[in-house]
Short mmCIF file of C-alpha atoms in Angstrom, two decimals:
data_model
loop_
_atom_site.label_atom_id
_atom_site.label_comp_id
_atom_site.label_asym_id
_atom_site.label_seq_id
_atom_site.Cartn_x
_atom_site.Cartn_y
_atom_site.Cartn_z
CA UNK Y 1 -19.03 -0.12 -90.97
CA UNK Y 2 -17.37 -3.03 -89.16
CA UNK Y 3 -17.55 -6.33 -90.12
CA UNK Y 4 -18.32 -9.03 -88.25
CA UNK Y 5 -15.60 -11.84 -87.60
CA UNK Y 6 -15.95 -15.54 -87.95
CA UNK Y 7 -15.98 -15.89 -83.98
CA UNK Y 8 -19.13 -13.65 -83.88
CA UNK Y 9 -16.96 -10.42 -82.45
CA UNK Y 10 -16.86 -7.46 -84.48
CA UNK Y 11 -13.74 -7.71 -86.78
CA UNK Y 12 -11.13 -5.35 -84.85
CA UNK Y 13 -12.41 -5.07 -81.62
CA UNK Y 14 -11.04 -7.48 -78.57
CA UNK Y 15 -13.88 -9.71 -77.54
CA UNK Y 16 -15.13 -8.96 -74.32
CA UNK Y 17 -13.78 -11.48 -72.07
CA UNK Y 18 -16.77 -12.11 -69.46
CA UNK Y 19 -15.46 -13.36 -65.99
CA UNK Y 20 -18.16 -15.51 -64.01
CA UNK Y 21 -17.54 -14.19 -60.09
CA UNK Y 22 -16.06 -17.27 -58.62
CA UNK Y 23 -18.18 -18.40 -55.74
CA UNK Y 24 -17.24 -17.33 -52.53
CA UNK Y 25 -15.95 -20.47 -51.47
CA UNK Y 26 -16.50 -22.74 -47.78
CA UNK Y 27 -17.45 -19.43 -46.10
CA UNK Y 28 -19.05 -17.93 -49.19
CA UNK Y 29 -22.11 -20.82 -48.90
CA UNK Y 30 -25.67 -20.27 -48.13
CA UNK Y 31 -25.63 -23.99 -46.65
CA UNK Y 32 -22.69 -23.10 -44.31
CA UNK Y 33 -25.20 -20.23 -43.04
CA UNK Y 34 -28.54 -22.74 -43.38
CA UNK Y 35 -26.48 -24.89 -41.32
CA UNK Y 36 -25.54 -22.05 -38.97
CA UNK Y 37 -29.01 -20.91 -38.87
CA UNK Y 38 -30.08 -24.94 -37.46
CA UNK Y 39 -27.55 -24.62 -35.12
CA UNK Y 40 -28.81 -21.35 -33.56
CA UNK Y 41 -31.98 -21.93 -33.65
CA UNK Y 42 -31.57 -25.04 -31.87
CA UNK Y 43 -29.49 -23.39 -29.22
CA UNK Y 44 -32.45 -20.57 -28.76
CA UNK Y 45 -35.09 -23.31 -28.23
CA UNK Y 46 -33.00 -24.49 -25.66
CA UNK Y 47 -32.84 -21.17 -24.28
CA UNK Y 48 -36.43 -19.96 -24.71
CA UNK Y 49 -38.47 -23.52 -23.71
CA UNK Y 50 -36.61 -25.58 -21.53
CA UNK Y 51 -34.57 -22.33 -19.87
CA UNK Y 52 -31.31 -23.75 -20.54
CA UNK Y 53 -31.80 -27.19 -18.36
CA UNK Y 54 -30.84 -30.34 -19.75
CA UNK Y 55 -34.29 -32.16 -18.69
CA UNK Y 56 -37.74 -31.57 -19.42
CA UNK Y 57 -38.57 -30.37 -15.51
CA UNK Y 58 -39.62 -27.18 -17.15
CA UNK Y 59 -42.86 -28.64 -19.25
CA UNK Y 60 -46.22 -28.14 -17.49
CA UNK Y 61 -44.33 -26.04 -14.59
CA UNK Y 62 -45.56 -22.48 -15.67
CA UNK Y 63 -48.27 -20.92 -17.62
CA UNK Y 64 -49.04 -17.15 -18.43
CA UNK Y 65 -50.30 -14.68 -20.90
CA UNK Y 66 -49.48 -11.05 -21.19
CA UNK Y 67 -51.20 -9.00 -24.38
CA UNK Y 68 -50.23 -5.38 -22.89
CA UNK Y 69 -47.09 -4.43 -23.98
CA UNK Y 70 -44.56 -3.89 -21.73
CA UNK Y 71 -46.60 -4.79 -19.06
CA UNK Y 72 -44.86 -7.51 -17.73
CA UNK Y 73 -41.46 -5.61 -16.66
CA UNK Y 74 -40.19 -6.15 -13.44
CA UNK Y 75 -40.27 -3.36 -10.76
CA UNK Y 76 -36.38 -2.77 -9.10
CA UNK Y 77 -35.98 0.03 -5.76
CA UNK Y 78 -38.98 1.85 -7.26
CA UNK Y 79 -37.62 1.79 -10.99
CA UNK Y 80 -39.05 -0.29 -14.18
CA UNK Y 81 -36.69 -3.08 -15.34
CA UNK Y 82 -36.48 -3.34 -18.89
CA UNK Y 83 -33.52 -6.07 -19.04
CA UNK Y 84 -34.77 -9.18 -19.89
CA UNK Y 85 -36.83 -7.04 -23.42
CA UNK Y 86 -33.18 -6.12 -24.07
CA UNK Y 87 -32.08 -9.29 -23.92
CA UNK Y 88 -34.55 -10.66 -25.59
CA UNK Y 89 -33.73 -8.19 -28.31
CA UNK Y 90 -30.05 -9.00 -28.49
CA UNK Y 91 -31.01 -12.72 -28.34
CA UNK Y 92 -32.51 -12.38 -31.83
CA UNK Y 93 -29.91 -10.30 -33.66
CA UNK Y 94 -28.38 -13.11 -35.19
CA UNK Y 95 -31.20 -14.33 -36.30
CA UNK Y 96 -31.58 -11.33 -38.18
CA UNK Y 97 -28.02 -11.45 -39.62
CA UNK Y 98 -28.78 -15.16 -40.81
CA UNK Y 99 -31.89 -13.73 -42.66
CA UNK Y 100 -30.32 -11.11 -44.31
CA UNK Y 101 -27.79 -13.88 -45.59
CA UNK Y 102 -30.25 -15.76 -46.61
CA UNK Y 103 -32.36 -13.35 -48.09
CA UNK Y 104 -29.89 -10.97 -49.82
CA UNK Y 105 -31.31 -8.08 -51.30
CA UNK Y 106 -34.93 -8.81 -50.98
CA UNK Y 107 -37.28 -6.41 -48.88
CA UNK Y 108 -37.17 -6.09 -45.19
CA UNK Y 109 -40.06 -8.09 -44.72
CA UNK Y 110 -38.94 -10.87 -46.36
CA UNK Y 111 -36.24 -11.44 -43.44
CA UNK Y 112 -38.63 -10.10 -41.15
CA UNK Y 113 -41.71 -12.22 -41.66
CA UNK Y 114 -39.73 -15.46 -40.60
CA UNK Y 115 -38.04 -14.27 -37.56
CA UNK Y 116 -41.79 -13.01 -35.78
CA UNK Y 117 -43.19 -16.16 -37.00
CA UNK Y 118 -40.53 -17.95 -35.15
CA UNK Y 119 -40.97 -15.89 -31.95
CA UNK Y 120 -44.69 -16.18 -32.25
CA UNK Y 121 -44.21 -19.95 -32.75
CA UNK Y 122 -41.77 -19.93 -29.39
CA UNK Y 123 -44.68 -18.34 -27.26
CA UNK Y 124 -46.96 -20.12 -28.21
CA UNK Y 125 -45.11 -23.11 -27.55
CA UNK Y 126 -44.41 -21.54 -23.91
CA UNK Y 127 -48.19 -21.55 -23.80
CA UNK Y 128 -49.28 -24.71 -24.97
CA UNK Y 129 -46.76 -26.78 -22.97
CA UNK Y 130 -47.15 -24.82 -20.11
CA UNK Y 131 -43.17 -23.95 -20.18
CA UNK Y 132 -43.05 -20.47 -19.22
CA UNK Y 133 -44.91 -16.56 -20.27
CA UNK Y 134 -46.06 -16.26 -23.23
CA UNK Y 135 -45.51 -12.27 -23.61
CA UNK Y 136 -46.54 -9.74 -26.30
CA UNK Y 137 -43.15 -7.86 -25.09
CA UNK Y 138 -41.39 -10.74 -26.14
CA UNK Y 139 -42.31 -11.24 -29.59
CA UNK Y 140 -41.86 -7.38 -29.99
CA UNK Y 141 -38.02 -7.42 -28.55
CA UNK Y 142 -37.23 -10.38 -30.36
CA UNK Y 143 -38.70 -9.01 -34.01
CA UNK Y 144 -37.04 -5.37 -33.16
CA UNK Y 145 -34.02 -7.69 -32.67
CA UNK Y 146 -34.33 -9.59 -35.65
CA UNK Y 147 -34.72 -5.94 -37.28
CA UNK Y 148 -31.60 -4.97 -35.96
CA UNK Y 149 -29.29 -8.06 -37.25
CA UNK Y 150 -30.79 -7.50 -40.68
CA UNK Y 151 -30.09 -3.87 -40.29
CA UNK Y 152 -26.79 -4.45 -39.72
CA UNK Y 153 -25.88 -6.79 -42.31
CA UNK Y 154 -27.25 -4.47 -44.60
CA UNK Y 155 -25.06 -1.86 -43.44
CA UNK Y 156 -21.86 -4.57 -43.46
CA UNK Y 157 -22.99 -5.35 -47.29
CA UNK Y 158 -22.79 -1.55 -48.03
CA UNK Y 159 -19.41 -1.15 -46.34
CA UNK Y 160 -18.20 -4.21 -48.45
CA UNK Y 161 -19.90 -3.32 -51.58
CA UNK Y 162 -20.26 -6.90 -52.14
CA UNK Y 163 -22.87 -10.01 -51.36
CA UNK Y 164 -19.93 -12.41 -51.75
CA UNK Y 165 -17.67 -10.60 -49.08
CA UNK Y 166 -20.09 -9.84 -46.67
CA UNK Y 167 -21.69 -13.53 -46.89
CA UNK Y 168 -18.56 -14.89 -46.17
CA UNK Y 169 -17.64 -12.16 -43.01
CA UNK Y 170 -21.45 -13.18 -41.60
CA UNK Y 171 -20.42 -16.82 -41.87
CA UNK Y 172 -16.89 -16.76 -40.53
CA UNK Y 173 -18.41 -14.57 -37.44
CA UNK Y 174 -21.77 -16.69 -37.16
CA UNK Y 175 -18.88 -20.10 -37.61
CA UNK Y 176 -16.87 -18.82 -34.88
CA UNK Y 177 -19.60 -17.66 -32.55
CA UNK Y 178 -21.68 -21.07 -32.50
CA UNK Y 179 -18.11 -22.94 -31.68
CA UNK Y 180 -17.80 -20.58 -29.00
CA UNK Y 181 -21.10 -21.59 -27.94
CA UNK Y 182 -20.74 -25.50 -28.73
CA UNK Y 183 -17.97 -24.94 -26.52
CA UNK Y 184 -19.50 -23.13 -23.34
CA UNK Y 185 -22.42 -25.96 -23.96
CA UNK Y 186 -19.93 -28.85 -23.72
CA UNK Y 187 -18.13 -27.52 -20.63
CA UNK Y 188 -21.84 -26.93 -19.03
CA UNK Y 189 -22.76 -30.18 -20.32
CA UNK Y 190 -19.38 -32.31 -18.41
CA UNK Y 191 -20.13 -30.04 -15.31
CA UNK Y 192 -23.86 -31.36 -15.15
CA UNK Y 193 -22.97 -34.76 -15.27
#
């Protein structure tokens, strides 16, 4: 039998040299995509209640309620129009990416659960200040959405085979996407003036 050394290793045998995983850095950080996450959910509030204007014209201008969904598509040369669900869908994809960053492993519902509450929260909001339909087919694109971003950084996370390097592609995509948009705001922003 081995004896044990004074170092608490077996007398013999190299210790086991245990490596902590080095964190993943500026674009490794869950506050980099918390941060990210402000950001675009500021920029979707914009988007959603004041319909991208830079004054509060919008408040008290509209209000509707639609409970049957897909009800309230629009009709085009005889055909349903199913455009605005789809972009209400792709609207809320990165919100889905964000949760699955945030969230990690954790069930689908946990990344799911905030992203409906958040739509409900934006029609009722639509509702409330009179600032536009509030529509079941909304908060139905915008949660299948927000299934589909955390779909697909599941499926990134896979590819990678690692939280670290898939945190830190989400980030540098989700970093470069909101300057893109910071940008296109600022340029809309100095031609509005």
């Amino acid at each position: 039998m081995e004896r044990l050394a004074n170092d608490g290793g077996i007398e013999g045998v190299e210790p086991a040299v245990f490596r902590m995983e080095h964190s993943g850095g500026f674009l490794g950080s869950r506050t980099l995509t918390g941060c990210l996450l402000a950001v675009y959910l500021a920029v979707l509030a914009w988007i959603i209640l004041l319909k991208m204007q830079f004054s509060l014209d919008v408040v008290g201008t509209m209000r509707s309620v639609n409970l049957v969904p897909l009800a309230g598509a629009t009709v085009i040369n005889g055909a349903l129009d199913y455009r605005e669900a789809v972009q209400n869908m792709l609207a809320f994809v990165p919100f889905g990416l964000y949760a699955g960053m945030l969230f990690g492993r954790r069930s689908l519902w946990w990344g799911l659960a905030p992203i409906a509450l958040v739509s409900l929260a934006f029609e009722a909001l639509q509702f409330a200040f009179a600032m536009g339909a509030s529509d079941v087919t909304d908060l139905l694109a915008n949660t299948a959405g927000g299934a589909l971003g955390l779909c697909l950084y599941a499926l990134v996370r896979r590819i990678v085979r690692s939280d670290e390097r898939a945190m830190r592609a989400g980030n540098a995509v989700a970093l470069a996407g909101t300057a893109l948009v910071l940008a296109f705001l600022g340029v809309l922003i100095v031609a509005n003036l």
